[in-house]
Short mmCIF file of C-alpha atoms in Angstrom, two decimals:
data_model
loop_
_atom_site.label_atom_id
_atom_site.label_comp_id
_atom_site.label_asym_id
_atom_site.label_seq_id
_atom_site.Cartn_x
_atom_site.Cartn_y
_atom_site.Cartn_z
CA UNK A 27 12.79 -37.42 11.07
CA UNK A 28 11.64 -33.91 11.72
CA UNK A 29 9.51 -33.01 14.12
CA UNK A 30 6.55 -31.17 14.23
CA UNK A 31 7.92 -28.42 15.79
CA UNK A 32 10.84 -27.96 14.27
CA UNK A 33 8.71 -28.36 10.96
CA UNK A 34 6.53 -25.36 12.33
CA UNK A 35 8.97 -23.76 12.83
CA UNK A 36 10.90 -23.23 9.81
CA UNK A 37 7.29 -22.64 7.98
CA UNK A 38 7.46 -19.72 10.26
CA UNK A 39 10.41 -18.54 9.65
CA UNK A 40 9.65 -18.87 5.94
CA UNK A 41 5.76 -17.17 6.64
CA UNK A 42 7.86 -13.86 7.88
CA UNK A 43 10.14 -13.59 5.26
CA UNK A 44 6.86 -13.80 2.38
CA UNK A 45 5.33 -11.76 4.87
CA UNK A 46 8.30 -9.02 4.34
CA UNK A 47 7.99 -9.20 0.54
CA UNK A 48 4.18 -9.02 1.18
CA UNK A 49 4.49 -5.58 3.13
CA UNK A 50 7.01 -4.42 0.62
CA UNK A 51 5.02 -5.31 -2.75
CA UNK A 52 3.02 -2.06 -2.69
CA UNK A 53 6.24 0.11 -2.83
CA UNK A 54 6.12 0.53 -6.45
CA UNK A 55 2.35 1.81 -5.82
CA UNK A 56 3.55 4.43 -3.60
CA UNK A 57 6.58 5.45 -5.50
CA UNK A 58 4.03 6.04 -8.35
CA UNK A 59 1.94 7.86 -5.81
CA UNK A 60 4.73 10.11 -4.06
CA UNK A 61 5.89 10.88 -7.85
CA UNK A 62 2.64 11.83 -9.18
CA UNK A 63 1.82 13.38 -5.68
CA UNK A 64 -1.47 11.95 -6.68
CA UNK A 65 -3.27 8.77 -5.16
CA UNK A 66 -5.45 8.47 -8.19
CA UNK A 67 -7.85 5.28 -7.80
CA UNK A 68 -5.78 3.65 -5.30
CA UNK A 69 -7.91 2.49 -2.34
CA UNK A 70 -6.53 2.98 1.25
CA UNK A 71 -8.95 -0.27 2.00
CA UNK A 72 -6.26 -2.98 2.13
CA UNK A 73 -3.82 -1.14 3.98
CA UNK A 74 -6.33 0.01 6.63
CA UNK A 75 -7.55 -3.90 7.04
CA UNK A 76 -3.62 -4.81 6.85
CA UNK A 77 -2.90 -2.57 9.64
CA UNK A 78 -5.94 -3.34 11.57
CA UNK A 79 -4.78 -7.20 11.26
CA UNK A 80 -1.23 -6.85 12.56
CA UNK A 81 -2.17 -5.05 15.21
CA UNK A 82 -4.42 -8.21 16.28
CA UNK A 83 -1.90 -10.30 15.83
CA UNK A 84 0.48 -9.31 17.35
CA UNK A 85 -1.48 -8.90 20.19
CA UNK A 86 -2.10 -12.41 20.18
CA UNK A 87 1.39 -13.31 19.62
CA UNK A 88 2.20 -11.81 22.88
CA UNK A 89 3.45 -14.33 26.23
CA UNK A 90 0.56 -13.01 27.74
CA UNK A 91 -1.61 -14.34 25.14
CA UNK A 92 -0.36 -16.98 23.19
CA UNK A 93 3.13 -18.07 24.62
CA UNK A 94 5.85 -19.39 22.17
CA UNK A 95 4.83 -17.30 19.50
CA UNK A 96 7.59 -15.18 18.60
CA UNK A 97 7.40 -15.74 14.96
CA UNK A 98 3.56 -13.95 14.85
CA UNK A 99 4.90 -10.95 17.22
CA UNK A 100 8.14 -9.90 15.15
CA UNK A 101 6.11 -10.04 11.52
CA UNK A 102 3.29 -8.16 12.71
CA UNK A 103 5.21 -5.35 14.64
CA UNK A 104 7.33 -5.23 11.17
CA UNK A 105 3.74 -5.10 9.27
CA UNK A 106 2.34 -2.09 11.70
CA UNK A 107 5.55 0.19 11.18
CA UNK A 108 5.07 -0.39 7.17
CA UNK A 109 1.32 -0.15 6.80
CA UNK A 110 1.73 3.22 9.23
CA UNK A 111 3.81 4.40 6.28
CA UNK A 112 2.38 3.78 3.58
CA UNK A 113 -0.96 5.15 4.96
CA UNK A 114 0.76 8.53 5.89
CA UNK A 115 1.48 8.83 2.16
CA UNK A 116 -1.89 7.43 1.31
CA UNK A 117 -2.87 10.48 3.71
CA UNK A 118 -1.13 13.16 2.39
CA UNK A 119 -1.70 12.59 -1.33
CA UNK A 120 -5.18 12.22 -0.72
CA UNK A 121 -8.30 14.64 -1.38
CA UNK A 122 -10.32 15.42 2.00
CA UNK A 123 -13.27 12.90 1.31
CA UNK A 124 -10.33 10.10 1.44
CA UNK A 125 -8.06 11.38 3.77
CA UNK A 126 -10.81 11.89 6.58
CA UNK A 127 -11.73 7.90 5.83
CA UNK A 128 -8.34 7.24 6.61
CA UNK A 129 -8.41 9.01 9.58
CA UNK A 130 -11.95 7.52 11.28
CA UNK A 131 -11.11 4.11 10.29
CA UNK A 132 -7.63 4.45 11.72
CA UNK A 133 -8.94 6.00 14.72
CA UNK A 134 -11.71 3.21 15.05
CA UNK A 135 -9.14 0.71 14.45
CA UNK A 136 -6.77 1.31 17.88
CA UNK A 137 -9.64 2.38 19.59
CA UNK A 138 -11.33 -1.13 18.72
CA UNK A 139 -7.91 -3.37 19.70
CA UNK A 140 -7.50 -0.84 22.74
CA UNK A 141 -10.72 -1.80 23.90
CA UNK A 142 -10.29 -5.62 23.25
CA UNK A 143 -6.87 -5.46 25.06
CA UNK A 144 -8.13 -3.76 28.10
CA UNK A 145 -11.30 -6.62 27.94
CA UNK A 146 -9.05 -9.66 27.27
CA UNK A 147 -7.09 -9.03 30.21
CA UNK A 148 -9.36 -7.94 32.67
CA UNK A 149 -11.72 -10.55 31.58
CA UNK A 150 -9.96 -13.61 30.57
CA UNK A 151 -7.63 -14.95 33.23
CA UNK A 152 -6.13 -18.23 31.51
CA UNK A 153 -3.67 -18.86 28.40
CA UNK A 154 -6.64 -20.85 26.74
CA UNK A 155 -9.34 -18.14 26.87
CA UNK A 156 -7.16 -15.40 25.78
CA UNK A 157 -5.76 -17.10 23.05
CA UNK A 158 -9.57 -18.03 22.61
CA UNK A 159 -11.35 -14.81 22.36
CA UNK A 160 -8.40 -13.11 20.51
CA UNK A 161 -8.00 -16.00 18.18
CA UNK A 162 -11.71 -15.81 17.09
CA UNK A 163 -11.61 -11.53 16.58
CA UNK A 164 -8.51 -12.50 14.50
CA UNK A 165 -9.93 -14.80 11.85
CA UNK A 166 -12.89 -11.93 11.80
CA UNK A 167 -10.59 -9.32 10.74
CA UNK A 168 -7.92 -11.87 8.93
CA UNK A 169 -10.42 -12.81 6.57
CA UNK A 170 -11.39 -8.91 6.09
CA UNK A 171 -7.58 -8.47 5.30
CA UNK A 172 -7.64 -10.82 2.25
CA UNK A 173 -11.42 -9.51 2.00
CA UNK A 174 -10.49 -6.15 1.18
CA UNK A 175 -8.96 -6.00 -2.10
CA UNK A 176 -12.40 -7.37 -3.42
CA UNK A 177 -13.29 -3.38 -3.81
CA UNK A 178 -10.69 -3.34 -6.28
CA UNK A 179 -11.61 -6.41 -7.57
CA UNK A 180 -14.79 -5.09 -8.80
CA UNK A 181 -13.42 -2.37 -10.40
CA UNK A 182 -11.09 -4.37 -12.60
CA UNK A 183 -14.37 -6.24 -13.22
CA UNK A 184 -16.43 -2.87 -14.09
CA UNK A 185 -13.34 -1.38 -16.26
CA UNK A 186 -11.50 -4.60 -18.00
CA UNK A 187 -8.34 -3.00 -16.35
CA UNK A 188 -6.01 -4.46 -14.16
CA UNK A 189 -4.07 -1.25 -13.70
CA UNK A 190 -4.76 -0.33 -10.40
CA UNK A 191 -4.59 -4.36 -9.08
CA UNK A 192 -0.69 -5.31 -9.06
CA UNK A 193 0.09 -8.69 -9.77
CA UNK A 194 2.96 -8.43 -7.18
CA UNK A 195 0.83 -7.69 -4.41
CA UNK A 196 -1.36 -10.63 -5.56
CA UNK A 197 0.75 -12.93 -5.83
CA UNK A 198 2.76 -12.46 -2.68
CA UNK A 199 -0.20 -12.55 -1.09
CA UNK A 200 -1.37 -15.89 -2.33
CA UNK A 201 1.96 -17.37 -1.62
CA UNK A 202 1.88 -15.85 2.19
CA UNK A 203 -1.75 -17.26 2.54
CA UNK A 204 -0.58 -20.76 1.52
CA UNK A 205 2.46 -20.40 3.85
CA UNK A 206 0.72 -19.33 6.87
CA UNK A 207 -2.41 -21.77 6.47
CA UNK A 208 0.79 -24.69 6.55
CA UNK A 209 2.04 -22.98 9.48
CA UNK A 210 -1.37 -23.09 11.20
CA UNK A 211 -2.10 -26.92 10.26
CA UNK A 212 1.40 -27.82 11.12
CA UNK A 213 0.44 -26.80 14.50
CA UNK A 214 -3.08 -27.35 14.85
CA UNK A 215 -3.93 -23.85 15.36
CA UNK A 216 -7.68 -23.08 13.88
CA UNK A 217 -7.21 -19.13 14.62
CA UNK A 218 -4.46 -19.11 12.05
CA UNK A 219 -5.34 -21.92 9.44
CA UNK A 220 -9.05 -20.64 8.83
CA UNK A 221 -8.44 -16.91 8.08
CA UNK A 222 -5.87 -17.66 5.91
CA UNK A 223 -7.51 -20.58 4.13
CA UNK A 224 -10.31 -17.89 3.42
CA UNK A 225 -7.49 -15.61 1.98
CA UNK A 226 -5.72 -18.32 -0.04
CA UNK A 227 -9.04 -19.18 -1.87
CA UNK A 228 -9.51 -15.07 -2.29
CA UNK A 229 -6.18 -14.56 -3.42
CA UNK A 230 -6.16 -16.92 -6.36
CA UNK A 231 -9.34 -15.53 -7.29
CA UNK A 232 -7.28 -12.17 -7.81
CA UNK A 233 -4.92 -14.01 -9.79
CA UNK A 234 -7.66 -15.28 -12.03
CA UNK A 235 -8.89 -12.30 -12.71
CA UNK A 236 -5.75 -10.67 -13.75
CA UNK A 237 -5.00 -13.44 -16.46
CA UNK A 238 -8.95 -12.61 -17.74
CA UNK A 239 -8.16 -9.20 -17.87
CA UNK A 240 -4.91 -8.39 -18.46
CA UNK A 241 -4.57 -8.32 -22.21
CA UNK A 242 -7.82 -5.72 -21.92
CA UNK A 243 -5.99 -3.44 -19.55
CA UNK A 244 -5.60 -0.24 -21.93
CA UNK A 245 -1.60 0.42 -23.13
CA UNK A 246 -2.61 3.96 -22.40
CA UNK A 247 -3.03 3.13 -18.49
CA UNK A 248 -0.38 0.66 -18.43
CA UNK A 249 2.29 3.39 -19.93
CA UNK A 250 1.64 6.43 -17.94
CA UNK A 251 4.20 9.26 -17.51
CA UNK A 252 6.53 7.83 -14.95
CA UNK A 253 7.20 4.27 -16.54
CA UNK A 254 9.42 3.34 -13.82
CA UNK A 255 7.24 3.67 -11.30
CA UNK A 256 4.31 2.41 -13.17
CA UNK A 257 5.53 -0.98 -14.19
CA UNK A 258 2.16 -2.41 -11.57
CA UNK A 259 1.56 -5.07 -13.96
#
């Protein structure tokens, strides 16, 4: 019979590799982006709540932390090298209203997990209350991950257009929710199974919408100039 553990982890080692195709599903966005050298109606927000996420988490992966959790430290360093990338494009194909966004909320983000890295330690002296007070911050701002594609689920809503809401990213991202909330029940860890509960119940709601309004999405949006690197849908 397997054990709990063991269980655990291969979940986990099945969490990272979703995980992966998560952080990778936008790469068709930003080829369409670096091709068109435009960002259009992209929204930085989920990459900027993405990258603010990982770096909480892996934080809380960390011995120091939360010992034996290797599995949360090498997914999240992978997701803060990717999301860095794919907001320097963001950045540089943006107009100046957007780009300086990017640039307070990116500068509010590692001074904000600066700040709670400097407090944890110097004010938490035990596994239990570290993993504690990090745990909680992280279910804040996990839940404002999966949270943040609701701006652009309003404006499928407001245009009948599912153009600028992949169904890739979507879906990968309901399938990592449902991974990671059996990774946190598996081991009875609340600051992992709530946020991604949350996200799971978000996430299908994106794929909901998409079925409504898929057949509505204009053939004139769907078929833009660059085909190949338009194919979001």
């Amino acid at each position: 019979m397997v054990s709990a553990d063991a269980a655990r982890n291969v979940v986990g080692i099945l969490g990272n590799c979703i995980s992966f195709c998560l952080f990778l599903s936008p790469a068709q966005t930003f080829d369409r982006i670096c091709k068109n050298k435009d960002v259009e109606q992209f929204t930085p927000d989920p990459y900027l709540a993405t990258l603010m996420n990982c770096l909480l988490w892996f934080f809380y992966g960390l011995p120091i932390v939360h010992p034996n959790s290797l599995l949360v430290i090498t997914i999240n360093s992978v997701g803060i090298i990717i999301e860095t990338i794919y907001l320097s494009i963001f950045f540089l194909y943006s107009p100046p209203k957007k780009r300086l966004k990017i640039l307070l909320v990116v500068g509010f983000e590692v001074a904000f997990v600066a700040s709670v890295v400097v407090g944890v330690l110097l004010s938490a002296h035990t596994y239990e209350d570290r993993s504690r007070i990090v745990g909680i911050i992280c279910i804040v701002f996990g839940t404002i991950m999966y949270a943040a594609p609701l701006t652009v689920m309003g404006k499928v809503i407001k245009t009948k257009s599912v153009e600028y809401m992949p169904f890739t990213v979507s879906l990968v991202n309901t399938i990592n929710g449902c991974c990671w909330l059996a990774y946190g029940l598996i081991g009875n860890d609340p600051y992992v199974t709530i946020p991604n509960a949350i996200g799971t119940v978000l996430c299908i709601f994106q794929l909901i919408l998409y079925v409504c309004y898929y057949k509505s999405t204009p053939v004139k949006e769907q078929n833009v100039e660059l085909p190949a690197a338009a194919t979001e849908n």
